[in-house]
Amino acid sequence: MCGIVGVVGKLNTKEILINGLQKLEYRGYDSAGIYVNDGQNGSLVKETGKIKDLEKIITDNISGEIGIGHTRWATHGKPTVENAHPQFSEDERFYLVHNGVITNYDELKSTYLSDVKFVSQTDTEVAVQLVSYFSKQGMNTTDAFKKMVSLVEGSFAFGLIDSQDADRIFVAKNKSPLLVGIGDGFNVICSDAMAMIDQTNQFLELMDGEIVVLEKNVYHIFDKDNKEISRNSYTVDLDPNDISKGTYPHYMLKEVDEQPAVMRKISEHYLSDGINVDADLVKTVSESDRIYIVAAGTSYHAGLVGKEILENLTDIPVDVEVASEFGYHIPKLSKKPFFIFLTQSGETADSRQVLVQVNELELPSLTITNVKDSTLWRESTYQMELLAGPEIAVASTKAYTAQIAIQAVLAKVVGTLLNNEQALNLDLKEELSLAANGMQTIIDEKDMLKSLTHDFFENQDHAFYIGRGVDYAVSIESALKLKEISYIHTEGFAAGELKHGTISLIEEQTPVVAFINDPNTAEHTRGNIKEVQARGANVLVIANEKFAYSDDQIILSSINELLEPLISVVPAQLLAYYASLERGNDVDQPRNLAKSVTVE
Ligand code: F6R
């Protein structure tokens, strides 16, 4: 969701900006733009659509040592050239990129800017016009920028250039992610270290409310109270090869294929030579009387599986909460609650607003995320890293299975401390190794899955996934995967619930995918399959070898039943992938979606 890049002090500014924006494409966007200044003249280029469309209109004569760039995911105003960033002031002196949502923009417009002619419908334009307004009142640019930042409410990451003094980038953030990268004779800004990792691996963490003035050889950080402070950079350990597609046609396919390796990595990191989990974290969880898992989308679905694992292995009750709901309707909490935030990106605004409240209540929390040093990572009491490697495709795959595996690690250590019999008997290292093998077996069957997808979903506009217990959790994740990238309207359902209403939607040839991995309910789900088949449904069964019938289409190897989702979701990920491909969709960047959802 919106990406920012900027550089000061490099001759090939234009190339660095475009390259950086390409690395941020995964976040989701619908227009893009750059502003480059050579000390005399500035060039602004903006376009709707993809970076490749922007590149086509960038001419060779555009050059300069300073520039900012942006990918915009429309919130206020349609994705048009006028609404794309950088936005500029009426006098065309100031250029600004912005990530986030300014909530009081209408009020600021009527208070300060009633005489200004606006050219866009964005909230962002108010911010840049305000800088110009305060500059005309006699303030220098640093003070005008600081004044603007002090007035805007909501979430923001800003990068601003003053074309009359084009050797500095003015930077600020609140709630939205933004990093400053430190180079030798140059400095950069970016929403994600990935965008600039080929320039530098030294980054500065920015706190909400801070302002940075960035020149090519120096930077000044001002805290909330306008006091200049110093801060050391940290090294980002990111291999540029991890963010390349290699020989794969799409990131999603690469990331599905990486899942067995991720299982092995998690096992090696957390379970080799004893158990490598923060003892204080384990003690705090074991002393809690209820665990609240807070998450959104696919991470929420991983939390539903985590609930089963944690309750069985620790005997501590677990509630799984949709972040965007929970934050505004906090139920009566238990006496000793413990919060787990599941988030691939570590930046999801819906989850973060809950964490802010949890911190205000001084309650303990754990963030399980793929992005070390992300906002939720920094702001929670404890942290566990997913170790899945960068996930670039918008549709989450390897982060989902890693989230399940990490919750299993936590459940195992907490349950062991609490003398839970299931936890004591669980050989998690062995189970994760079996999961990796089971995943690999499915991954090796890609051709079969491709042709199944064709036979099953061709010309279909609606589909259902059904299951019970953890299979229900996998059903709703599988349905999300199919709908988000194939645009087939898909619902995940508790298998027994269909007959209470939804079965009226089953028609001749309606695709229904059924999961059968839960020993307690395998036979009941078979009954539900018969019910939909009797009404014409075309059923595809994904079953564990223990309960499979000879004519089931996909048969999975068997592991501990609580962990079976690690394997059973993989065929569903591949069905979604091939359905999207077959329909000619943009698999990695489906329409309207963003990878890192930094607005509420
Ligand atoms: C779907 C998907 C989303 C995310 C959701 C939360 O494939 O990826 O549903 O799971 O936007 O994102 P994170 O996990 O970054 O908090």
mmCIF file of N, CA and C and ligand atoms in Angstrom, residues 296-299 342-346 348 351 394-396 403 480-481 484 595 597, ligand 1:
data_model
loop_
_atom_site.group_PDB
_atom_site.id
_atom_site.type_symbol
_atom_site.label_atom_id
_atom_site.label_comp_id
_atom_site.label_asym_id
_atom_site.label_seq_id
_atom_site.Cartn_x
_atom_site.Cartn_y
_atom_site.Cartn_z
ATOM 1 N N ALA A 296 -5.351 -10.033 10.798
ATOM 2 C CA ALA A 296 -6.249 -9.707 9.684
ATOM 3 C C ALA A 296 -6.012 -10.695 8.544
ATOM 4 N N GLY A 297 -7.060 -10.936 7.765
ATOM 5 C CA GLY A 297 -6.939 -11.716 6.523
ATOM 6 C C GLY A 297 -6.326 -13.089 6.731
ATOM 7 N N THR A 298 -5.342 -13.396 5.902
ATOM 8 C CA THR A 298 -4.678 -14.700 5.967
ATOM 9 C C THR A 298 -4.053 -14.944 7.337
ATOM 10 N N SER A 299 -3.513 -13.908 7.947
ATOM 11 C CA SER A 299 -2.904 -14.079 9.271
ATOM 12 C C SER A 299 -3.973 -14.462 10.291
ATOM 13 N N LEU A 342 -0.376 -11.555 15.011
ATOM 14 C CA LEU A 342 0.147 -12.311 13.870
ATOM 15 C C LEU A 342 0.105 -11.374 12.676
ATOM 16 N N THR A 343 1.244 -11.100 12.087
ATOM 17 C CA THR A 343 1.254 -10.182 10.944
ATOM 18 C C THR A 343 2.487 -10.420 10.088
ATOM 19 N N GLN A 344 2.261 -10.795 8.853
ATOM 20 C CA GLN A 344 3.378 -11.030 7.946
ATOM 21 C C GLN A 344 4.241 -9.779 7.841
ATOM 22 N N SER A 345 3.590 -8.640 7.558
ATOM 23 C CA SER A 345 4.321 -7.400 7.271
ATOM 24 C C SER A 345 4.801 -6.687 8.526
ATOM 25 N N GLY A 346 4.094 -6.890 9.632
ATOM 26 C CA GLY A 346 4.423 -6.146 10.848
ATOM 27 C C GLY A 346 3.989 -4.690 10.774
ATOM 28 N N THR A 348 0.530 -3.801 9.558
ATOM 29 C CA THR A 348 -0.907 -3.678 9.308
ATOM 30 C C THR A 348 -1.557 -2.720 10.310
ATOM 31 N N SER A 351 -4.106 -4.018 12.920
ATOM 32 C CA SER A 351 -3.511 -4.748 14.048
ATOM 33 C C SER A 351 -2.770 -3.783 14.973
ATOM 34 N N VAL A 394 1.323 -10.665 -3.441
ATOM 35 C CA VAL A 394 0.297 -10.140 -2.528
ATOM 36 C C VAL A 394 -0.398 -11.281 -1.783
ATOM 37 N N ALA A 395 -0.672 -12.364 -2.487
ATOM 38 C CA ALA A 395 -1.336 -13.509 -1.833
ATOM 39 C C ALA A 395 -0.325 -14.215 -0.937
ATOM 40 N N SER A 396 -0.624 -14.230 0.336
ATOM 41 C CA SER A 396 0.320 -14.792 1.301
ATOM 42 C C SER A 396 0.264 -16.327 1.274
ATOM 43 N N GLN A 403 3.498 -18.979 10.003
ATOM 44 C CA GLN A 403 2.765 -18.522 11.202
ATOM 45 C C GLN A 403 2.219 -19.706 11.988
ATOM 46 N N LEU A 480 -10.174 -17.636 0.438
ATOM 47 C CA LEU A 480 -9.592 -16.296 0.284
ATOM 48 C C LEU A 480 -8.539 -16.307 -0.831
ATOM 49 N N LYS A 481 -7.702 -17.362 -0.822
ATOM 50 C CA LYS A 481 -6.629 -17.437 -1.826
ATOM 51 C C LYS A 481 -7.218 -17.454 -3.226
ATOM 52 N N GLU A 484 -9.056 -13.990 -4.111
ATOM 53 C CA GLU A 484 -8.251 -12.776 -4.240
ATOM 54 C C GLU A 484 -7.425 -12.733 -5.514
ATOM 55 N N LYS A 595 -0.186 -5.298 -0.433
ATOM 56 C CA LYS A 595 0.501 -6.283 0.396
ATOM 57 C C LYS A 595 0.589 -5.832 1.849
ATOM 58 N N VAL A 597 -0.976 -3.376 4.399
ATOM 59 C CA VAL A 597 -2.167 -2.522 4.482
ATOM 60 C C VAL A 597 -1.999 -1.536 5.635
HETATM 61 C C1 F6R B 1 -4.050 -12.408 1.705
HETATM 62 C C2 F6R B 1 -3.209 -11.592 2.565
HETATM 63 C C3 F6R B 1 -3.881 -10.645 3.496
HETATM 64 C C4 F6R B 1 -3.005 -10.361 4.728
HETATM 65 C C5 F6R B 1 -3.635 -9.256 5.592
HETATM 66 C C6 F6R B 1 -2.843 -9.026 6.867
HETATM 67 O O1 F6R B 1 -3.303 -13.295 0.939
HETATM 68 O O2 F6R B 1 -2.015 -11.636 2.498
HETATM 69 O O3 F6R B 1 -5.146 -11.095 3.864
HETATM 70 O O4 F6R B 1 -2.877 -11.538 5.465
HETATM 71 O O5 F6R B 1 -3.704 -8.073 4.853
HETATM 72 O O6 F6R B 1 -1.530 -8.699 6.572
HETATM 73 P P1 F6R B 1 -0.364 -8.918 7.612
HETATM 74 O O7 F6R B 1 -0.180 -10.394 7.783
HETATM 75 O O8 F6R B 1 0.833 -8.276 6.984
HETATM 76 O O9 F6R B 1 -0.782 -8.262 8.889
#
